[in-house]
Amino acid sequence: MNAGREALTAAHHLADLGRWREAAEALRPALAAEDTAYEAHCLHAHCLLNARSALSPLWWSESRGAVRAALRLEPHGAWAHRLLALLLLDEGRKAAALREAVEAVRINPEDAGALNVLARCQLACFKVDEARRTAGAAIEANPQDPFAYLTLAEVARARYDWAEAERAYRDGLRLDPEHEALALGLGELLFMLHRTLESAEVYLGAARVSPENDALSKAFTEIWWHLRIIKDKWRRNPRSAAAPELADLAELIGPARSEPIDAAVRDLRAATSESRVKVEKLLERALDVFGSVAELMGATAYTSPGPGTELKSFAYPMPAVPGPPAESGWYVLGMDDDPVPGDVSRFRLAVATLGYEGELTAEYAAEFDAVAHGSAGLRVRDGDDADFHELMVEIHEETTRLALTYRAWADALSAFAAGVTLAKDQSSGARSWAASATRFRDHATTAEQAREWEDERQEAIRSAHAAAGLRNEAEARCVEALRAALPR
């Protein structure tokens, strides 16, 4: 083994250990040797991209120079194209980065690293479904790479698929329990999902690995505050003070500007109202049946109120952070307004209200079920042969259906809000992308540079139109789910 190859092997080993400066210094003989120069330049750029300013204050220009040198030596080198994609992504040239990542995968379709970078570039360009498929392919190519699971988790979060994101984080941490980015990502996700104690455990594990990380002190502060809030909460009557009435839902979903959803919700409101009236009548009949027999048995109907009932608390959702003004800069996309219309910021309150109604109704259903089971051996009938047990079974079945309707209703609106939010993220990102591309195009010093930045702007415009399609698809799915939720 010659000196260049020995130096390259040593540098790879040091880089695997995260000793970036030592790895970069060990590369010098490999950079000078013809047979190792390409790989050495790539590894040098890899070290700079990971260590950044800790390795050199000029890390960006040096890493770019290393990649260019590698491409001069091997124009079809997959590693060099992958590194260039990462550099372009850092620069904000998302479409150009995507092209380089695609080229890296074309050269080496089985390279897990290239697939991983491609997934990140696709995600940056709002090609979320493609990014999910590519991230899965990266894991198939190398199931032992924790970083591939980090990418899958980030893609899942962009899709608002919290369950898949959590699985990906945990799968990656099983491979590398000390992976800082995986631990911090999982902790942040669990905290966001209000699983406070679980997130605290994850953050503590991350602190043992990287106690100097600034994100940890903030996370622990938030957790401590949240736990104190939980501890110091006091009992209250939330029904009249906090939980909106179902009749107020039209005000909450109206700003979404979806007539098909408004119509489906009106039909659901009517159907659930009818179902509630039916349950009320059945209960009245059941009480009449039981009362008529009870009186014959010498029972006394007490008129004094029973013990106070502890009302179920309503978790009022935090208000959504307001977005930018509607008129801010859509002209860079050749549009007058956001291609994704409507405001779903109040859907969280609508979903919480429906979830609350579903939980209350499910609790009633459980109580009715207990009564029905308890009365199975007590055949109480009135003169018309109405059976108390059968009435209670019917009441339980009706309230169970109603509880499921509320839950399905909440799920449908929640999914629509998530879809619109995702589409608005994409349209807003496309606007920023186009604004940046327009600025660079207008200040380009050569015609070629102007064409490149105009290409970026056109990609942003296509992304904005695709965002509008995402919103329409979410609306169609929501209407279908709302119609399916009608109590039968």
XYZ file of C-alpha atoms in Angstrom:
488
model
C 0.000 0.000 0.000
C 1.495 3.331 -1.051
C 1.683 6.428 1.135
C -1.370 8.037 -0.467
C -3.553 4.979 0.106
C -2.334 4.630 3.699
C -3.118 8.299 4.361
C -6.590 7.923 2.855
C -7.361 4.861 4.977
C -6.237 6.653 8.131
C -8.277 9.746 7.250
C -11.413 7.654 6.648
C -10.988 6.064 10.073
C -10.588 9.448 11.779
C -13.610 10.852 9.934
C -15.728 7.887 11.049
C -14.822 8.859 14.621
C -15.814 12.483 14.010
C -12.237 13.714 14.379
C -12.544 16.052 11.429
C -9.419 18.183 11.893
C -7.146 15.164 12.286
C -8.780 13.529 9.274
C -8.219 16.627 7.135
C -4.569 16.829 8.178
C -4.029 13.126 7.507
C -5.277 13.577 3.932
C -2.326 15.599 2.655
C -0.327 12.695 1.161
C -3.518 11.310 -0.432
C -4.279 14.664 -2.067
C -0.864 14.629 -3.712
C -1.133 11.055 -5.041
C -2.790 10.623 -8.434
C -4.625 7.383 -7.610
C -6.176 8.748 -4.389
C -6.656 12.434 -5.214
C -10.341 12.168 -6.217
C -11.402 10.331 -3.073
C -9.176 12.556 -0.934
C -10.768 15.744 -2.272
C -14.221 14.273 -1.599
C -13.269 13.272 1.930
C -11.765 16.713 2.539
C -15.053 18.330 1.465
C -16.948 15.846 3.649
C -14.870 16.873 6.681
C -15.438 20.573 5.973
C -19.191 20.109 5.547
C -19.433 18.326 8.892
C -17.042 20.442 10.971
C -17.718 23.723 9.173
C -16.198 26.752 10.922
C -14.716 24.533 13.621
C -12.326 23.256 10.950
C -11.854 26.410 8.883
C -13.376 29.910 8.820
C -13.406 29.545 5.035
C -15.030 26.116 5.146
C -17.663 26.879 2.494
C -15.271 28.129 -0.200
C -12.721 25.436 0.659
C -15.299 22.651 0.475
C -16.573 24.027 -2.829
C -13.006 24.094 -4.156
C -12.442 20.505 -3.028
C -15.611 19.334 -4.789
C -14.709 21.167 -7.986
C -11.241 19.611 -7.895
C -12.787 16.159 -7.455
C -15.141 16.708 -10.406
C -12.257 17.793 -12.628
C -10.564 14.489 -11.816
C -13.729 12.388 -12.126
C -16.672 14.172 -13.808
C -18.914 11.160 -13.209
C -18.032 10.615 -9.562
C -21.187 9.969 -7.540
C -19.645 11.133 -4.267
C -18.586 14.477 -5.748
C -22.040 15.118 -7.225
C -23.613 14.230 -3.878
C -21.337 16.695 -2.055
C -22.067 19.396 -4.613
C -25.790 18.840 -4.033
C -25.289 19.486 -0.314
C -23.330 22.671 -1.032
C -25.995 23.953 -3.408
C -28.672 23.128 -0.854
C -26.774 25.225 1.705
C -26.635 28.044 -0.831
C -30.401 27.923 -1.352
C -30.194 26.709 -4.941
C -32.679 23.922 -4.391
C -33.421 23.002 -7.997
C -29.712 22.871 -8.848
C -29.053 20.764 -5.758
C -31.817 18.378 -6.796
C -30.265 17.967 -10.242
C -26.882 17.078 -8.730
C -28.471 14.610 -6.310
C -30.392 12.972 -9.155
C -27.127 12.657 -11.081
C -25.396 11.055 -8.087
C -28.156 8.444 -7.827
C -28.123 7.881 -11.586
C -24.401 7.108 -11.408
C -24.760 4.850 -8.366
C -28.400 3.843 -7.730
C -27.467 1.600 -4.799
C -25.535 4.274 -2.876
C -27.428 4.873 0.370
C -25.650 8.187 0.906
C -26.687 9.475 -2.510
C -30.283 8.355 -1.931
C -30.281 10.093 1.427
C -29.094 13.381 -0.084
C -31.639 13.038 -2.894
C -34.431 12.640 -0.339
C -33.303 15.824 1.418
C -33.187 17.744 -1.851
C -36.643 16.469 -2.815
C -37.951 17.557 0.570
C -36.413 21.015 0.120
C -38.202 21.293 -3.245
C -41.519 20.241 -1.625
C -41.573 16.897 -3.456
C -42.653 15.261 -0.222
C -44.084 12.009 -1.577
C -40.979 11.447 -3.712
C -38.795 12.229 -0.698
C -40.634 9.602 1.343
C -40.049 6.934 -1.296
C -36.391 7.900 -1.664
C -35.823 7.944 2.100
C -37.294 4.445 2.286
C -34.987 3.323 -0.530
C -31.995 4.753 1.365
C -32.907 2.648 4.398
C -33.307 -0.444 2.218
C -29.874 0.224 0.713
C -28.284 0.522 4.172
C -30.560 -0.416 7.093
C -27.682 0.198 9.517
C -27.295 3.924 8.764
C -28.876 6.038 11.556
C -28.721 9.164 9.400
C -31.103 7.563 6.892
C -33.690 7.210 9.655
C -33.178 10.863 10.580
C -34.007 11.832 7.006
C -37.107 9.615 7.009
C -38.217 11.207 10.291
C -37.821 14.711 8.873
C -39.786 13.747 5.769
C -42.528 12.258 7.957
C -42.719 15.463 9.989
C -43.058 17.485 6.798
C -46.054 15.239 6.004
C -47.441 15.744 9.530
C -47.182 11.987 10.052
C -46.132 12.030 13.695
C -46.373 8.250 14.165
C -44.005 7.490 11.272
C -41.635 10.223 12.457
C -41.498 8.718 15.944
C -40.863 5.218 14.557
C -38.029 6.523 12.376
C -36.390 8.393 15.261
C -36.593 5.355 17.533
C -35.351 2.956 14.827
C -32.336 5.209 14.274
C -31.633 5.493 18.000
C -31.697 1.720 18.355
C -28.772 1.663 15.925
C -26.973 4.580 17.584
C -28.312 5.499 21.053
C -25.892 8.447 21.186
C -26.971 10.061 17.902
C -27.541 13.661 18.985
C -29.756 14.808 16.091
C -32.026 11.763 16.419
C -32.377 12.240 20.179
C -33.096 15.958 19.918
C -35.575 15.376 17.099
C -37.452 12.711 19.054
C -37.477 14.845 22.200
C -38.851 17.820 20.291
C -41.537 15.664 18.651
C -42.695 14.116 21.939
C -42.834 17.521 23.614
C -44.885 18.898 20.727
C -47.289 15.949 21.149
C -47.643 16.837 24.876
C -45.916 13.614 25.949
C -43.878 15.666 28.356
C -42.359 13.017 30.599
C -41.300 10.889 27.622
C -39.666 13.895 25.988
C -37.859 14.709 29.236
C -36.382 11.209 29.306
C -35.160 11.546 25.710
C -33.694 15.003 26.337
C -31.860 13.703 29.397
C -30.289 11.002 27.249
C -29.240 13.631 24.715
C -27.747 15.766 27.485
C -25.451 12.935 28.509
C -24.129 12.793 24.941
C -23.920 16.534 24.296
C -24.315 18.549 27.513
C -23.163 21.755 25.810
C -26.039 21.830 23.303
C -27.941 25.118 23.709
C -31.215 23.552 22.578
C -31.261 21.393 25.690
C -31.424 24.244 28.199
C -34.392 25.738 26.365
C -36.093 22.349 26.132
C -35.617 21.657 29.834
C -36.932 25.116 30.694
C -40.077 24.493 28.669
C -40.549 21.045 30.170
C -40.107 22.370 33.699
C -42.647 25.109 33.015
C -45.067 22.643 31.482
C -44.782 20.261 34.427
C -45.435 23.095 36.866
C -48.517 24.062 34.884
C -49.731 20.459 35.074
C -49.034 20.312 38.816
C -50.665 23.653 39.592
C -53.768 23.216 37.478
C -56.914 23.519 39.513
C -60.304 22.137 38.953
C -62.729 24.271 36.915
C -66.069 24.054 35.134
C -64.960 24.280 31.496
C -68.096 23.425 29.611
C -69.715 26.820 29.566
C -66.510 28.842 29.911
C -64.133 27.159 27.493
C -65.702 24.588 25.195
C -67.434 26.156 22.181
C -70.881 24.898 21.306
C -71.250 22.728 18.219
C -73.433 25.458 16.752
C -70.317 27.680 16.649
C -68.424 25.351 14.318
C -69.548 27.226 11.204
C -67.644 30.287 12.431
C -64.521 28.201 12.980
C -64.437 26.457 9.604
C -65.943 29.211 7.443
C -62.606 31.035 6.869
C -61.310 27.910 5.098
C -63.410 29.022 2.109
C -64.683 25.571 1.158
C -68.354 25.387 0.244
C -68.284 21.555 -0.160
C -66.946 21.187 3.379
C -69.416 23.758 4.737
C -72.282 21.803 3.153
C -71.049 18.459 4.490
C -70.668 19.939 7.974
C -74.217 21.339 7.852
C -75.518 17.866 6.994
C -73.501 16.364 9.833
C -74.794 18.963 12.279
C -78.360 18.085 11.318
C -77.705 14.335 11.539
C -75.998 14.515 14.937
C -78.782 16.749 16.260
C -81.341 14.169 15.152
C -79.283 11.434 16.791
C -79.174 13.383 20.054
C -82.943 13.900 19.956
C -83.382 10.174 19.343
C -81.213 9.301 22.356
C -83.124 11.811 24.476
C -86.454 10.236 23.512
C -85.135 6.728 24.123
C -83.888 7.765 27.554
C -87.246 9.317 28.369
C -88.955 6.096 27.318
C -86.520 3.961 29.307
C -87.085 6.047 32.421
C -90.842 5.836 31.953
C -90.630 2.057 31.695
C -88.435 1.731 34.743
C -90.440 4.294 36.712
C -93.769 2.654 36.022
C -92.546 -0.647 37.412
C -90.613 0.986 40.256
C -93.710 2.768 41.515
C -95.564 -0.514 41.555
C -92.783 -1.892 43.698
C -93.217 0.967 46.202
C -90.197 2.982 45.108
C -90.040 6.698 45.864
C -89.000 9.189 43.190
C -86.595 11.599 44.869
C -86.853 15.196 43.680
C -83.804 16.566 45.493
C -80.677 17.096 43.339
C -78.007 14.463 43.375
C -74.353 15.002 44.244
C -72.383 17.534 42.194
C -70.895 16.238 38.983
C -67.268 16.947 38.137
C -67.340 18.268 34.590
C -64.789 17.102 32.064
C -62.163 19.767 31.419
C -61.638 21.142 27.924
C -58.061 21.531 26.692
C -58.282 24.810 24.803
C -55.714 24.662 21.998
C -53.101 27.377 21.733
C -53.929 29.843 18.956
C -52.083 29.328 15.696
C -49.203 31.661 14.951
C -50.482 34.168 12.369
C -48.894 33.871 8.954
C -47.658 36.683 6.722
C -50.169 39.156 5.256
C -52.040 37.764 2.265
C -50.751 40.449 -0.066
C -47.051 39.899 0.612
C -45.162 39.314 -2.583
C -47.025 36.729 -4.665
C -46.182 38.713 -7.810
C -42.788 36.969 -7.933
C -44.755 33.851 -8.891
C -46.876 35.743 -11.408
C -49.859 35.437 -9.052
C -52.129 37.961 -7.341
C -52.600 35.937 -4.173
C -51.737 32.716 -2.401
C -52.660 29.807 -4.738
C -53.774 27.937 -1.610
C -56.879 29.865 -0.452
C -58.470 29.859 2.957
C -57.487 30.068 6.598
C -57.510 26.906 8.721
C -55.965 28.480 11.811
C -59.190 27.971 13.822
C -59.595 24.336 12.801
C -57.579 23.319 15.856
C -60.360 24.689 18.053
C -63.020 23.008 15.915
C -61.198 19.677 16.095
C -60.706 20.048 19.856
C -64.415 20.796 20.288
C -65.444 17.747 18.279
C -62.929 15.595 20.117
C -64.360 16.857 23.399
C -67.908 16.010 22.286
C -66.723 12.580 21.174
C -65.086 11.885 24.542
C -68.151 13.045 26.469
C -70.465 10.951 24.299
C -68.193 7.913 24.644
C -68.321 8.298 28.439
C -72.110 8.409 28.284
C -72.079 5.341 26.032
C -69.934 3.483 28.566
C -72.368 4.387 31.340
C -75.334 3.270 29.249
C -73.507 0.043 28.440
C -72.959 -0.624 32.141
C -76.653 -0.042 32.804
C -77.613 -2.301 29.892
C -75.372 -5.107 31.150
C -76.634 -4.651 34.681
C -80.244 -4.862 33.573
C -79.836 -7.952 31.402
C -81.146 -10.229 34.145
C -83.796 -7.772 35.290
C -86.556 -7.894 32.723
C -88.480 -4.693 33.387
C -91.424 -4.166 31.044
C -94.389 -1.846 31.021
C -97.934 -2.478 29.936
C -96.985 -1.952 26.300
C -94.337 -4.669 26.679
C -91.466 -2.179 26.244
C -88.256 -3.676 27.665
C -85.936 -1.437 29.721
C -82.856 -3.563 28.963
C -83.498 -3.495 25.229
C -83.999 0.265 25.348
C -80.677 0.730 27.166
C -78.903 -1.486 24.622
C -80.333 0.655 21.830
C -79.281 3.836 23.643
C -75.750 2.457 24.055
C -75.555 1.561 20.371
C -76.838 4.984 19.294
C -74.471 6.925 21.548
C -71.553 4.739 20.460
C -72.330 5.557 16.825
C -72.602 9.225 17.726
C -69.246 9.197 19.529
C -67.634 7.572 16.491
C -69.249 10.213 14.275
C -67.735 13.036 16.321
C -64.327 11.393 16.195
C -64.513 10.775 12.453
C -65.691 14.354 11.978
C -62.740 15.649 13.983
C -60.309 13.408 12.092
C -61.611 14.594 8.709
C -61.275 18.287 9.596
C -57.883 17.703 11.191
C -56.615 15.934 8.075
C -57.911 18.755 5.868
C -56.251 21.388 8.051
C -52.987 19.447 7.933
C -53.257 19.151 4.155
C -53.916 22.873 3.744
C -51.095 23.725 6.138
C -48.754 21.497 4.159
C -49.911 23.113 0.910
C -49.494 26.605 2.374
C -46.010 25.685 3.595
C -45.224 24.708 0.030
C -46.753 27.812 -1.561
C -45.064 30.099 0.975
C -41.771 28.316 0.455
C -42.213 28.608 -3.296
C -42.801 32.346 -2.904
C -39.575 32.761 -0.898
C -37.761 30.562 -3.395
C -39.039 32.651 -6.319
C -38.248 35.925 -4.538
C -34.663 34.828 -3.947
C -34.304 33.585 -7.518
C -35.767 36.833 -8.883
C -33.369 38.922 -6.822
C -30.328 36.961 -7.984
C -31.582 36.925 -11.585
C -32.038 40.697 -11.607
C -28.515 41.223 -10.277
C -26.841 38.566 -12.423
C -23.672 39.682 -14.147
C -23.935 37.256 -17.061
C -26.737 35.976 -19.256
C -25.986 32.398 -18.185
C -26.403 33.286 -14.510
C -29.674 35.070 -15.296
C -30.967 31.969 -17.124
C -29.984 29.707 -14.211
C -31.837 31.856 -11.698
C -34.863 32.161 -13.993
C -34.902 28.342 -14.145
C -35.015 28.370 -10.340
C -37.968 30.792 -10.426
C -39.868 28.604 -12.893
C -39.353 25.581 -10.627
C -40.778 27.648 -7.760
C -43.834 28.561 -9.873
C -44.461 24.888 -10.663
C -44.151 24.103 -6.968
C -46.758 26.789 -6.144
C -49.226 25.345 -8.676
C -48.640 21.881 -7.222
C -49.454 23.289 -3.774
C -52.887 24.364 -5.034
C -53.461 20.808 -6.232
C -52.550 19.450 -2.788
C -55.182 21.688 -1.213
C -57.880 20.544 -3.649
C -57.035 16.888 -3.040
C -57.234 17.448 0.726
C -60.649 19.093 0.307
C -62.000 16.157 -1.725
C -60.752 13.647 0.863
C -62.276 15.693 3.675
C -65.715 15.888 2.045
C -65.662 12.146 1.364
C -64.726 11.426 4.993
C -67.393 13.794 6.333
C -70.067 12.134 4.211
C -68.902 8.721 5.379
C -69.107 9.915 9.009
C -72.878 10.487 8.857
C -74.525 8.316 11.539
C -76.284 5.368 9.935
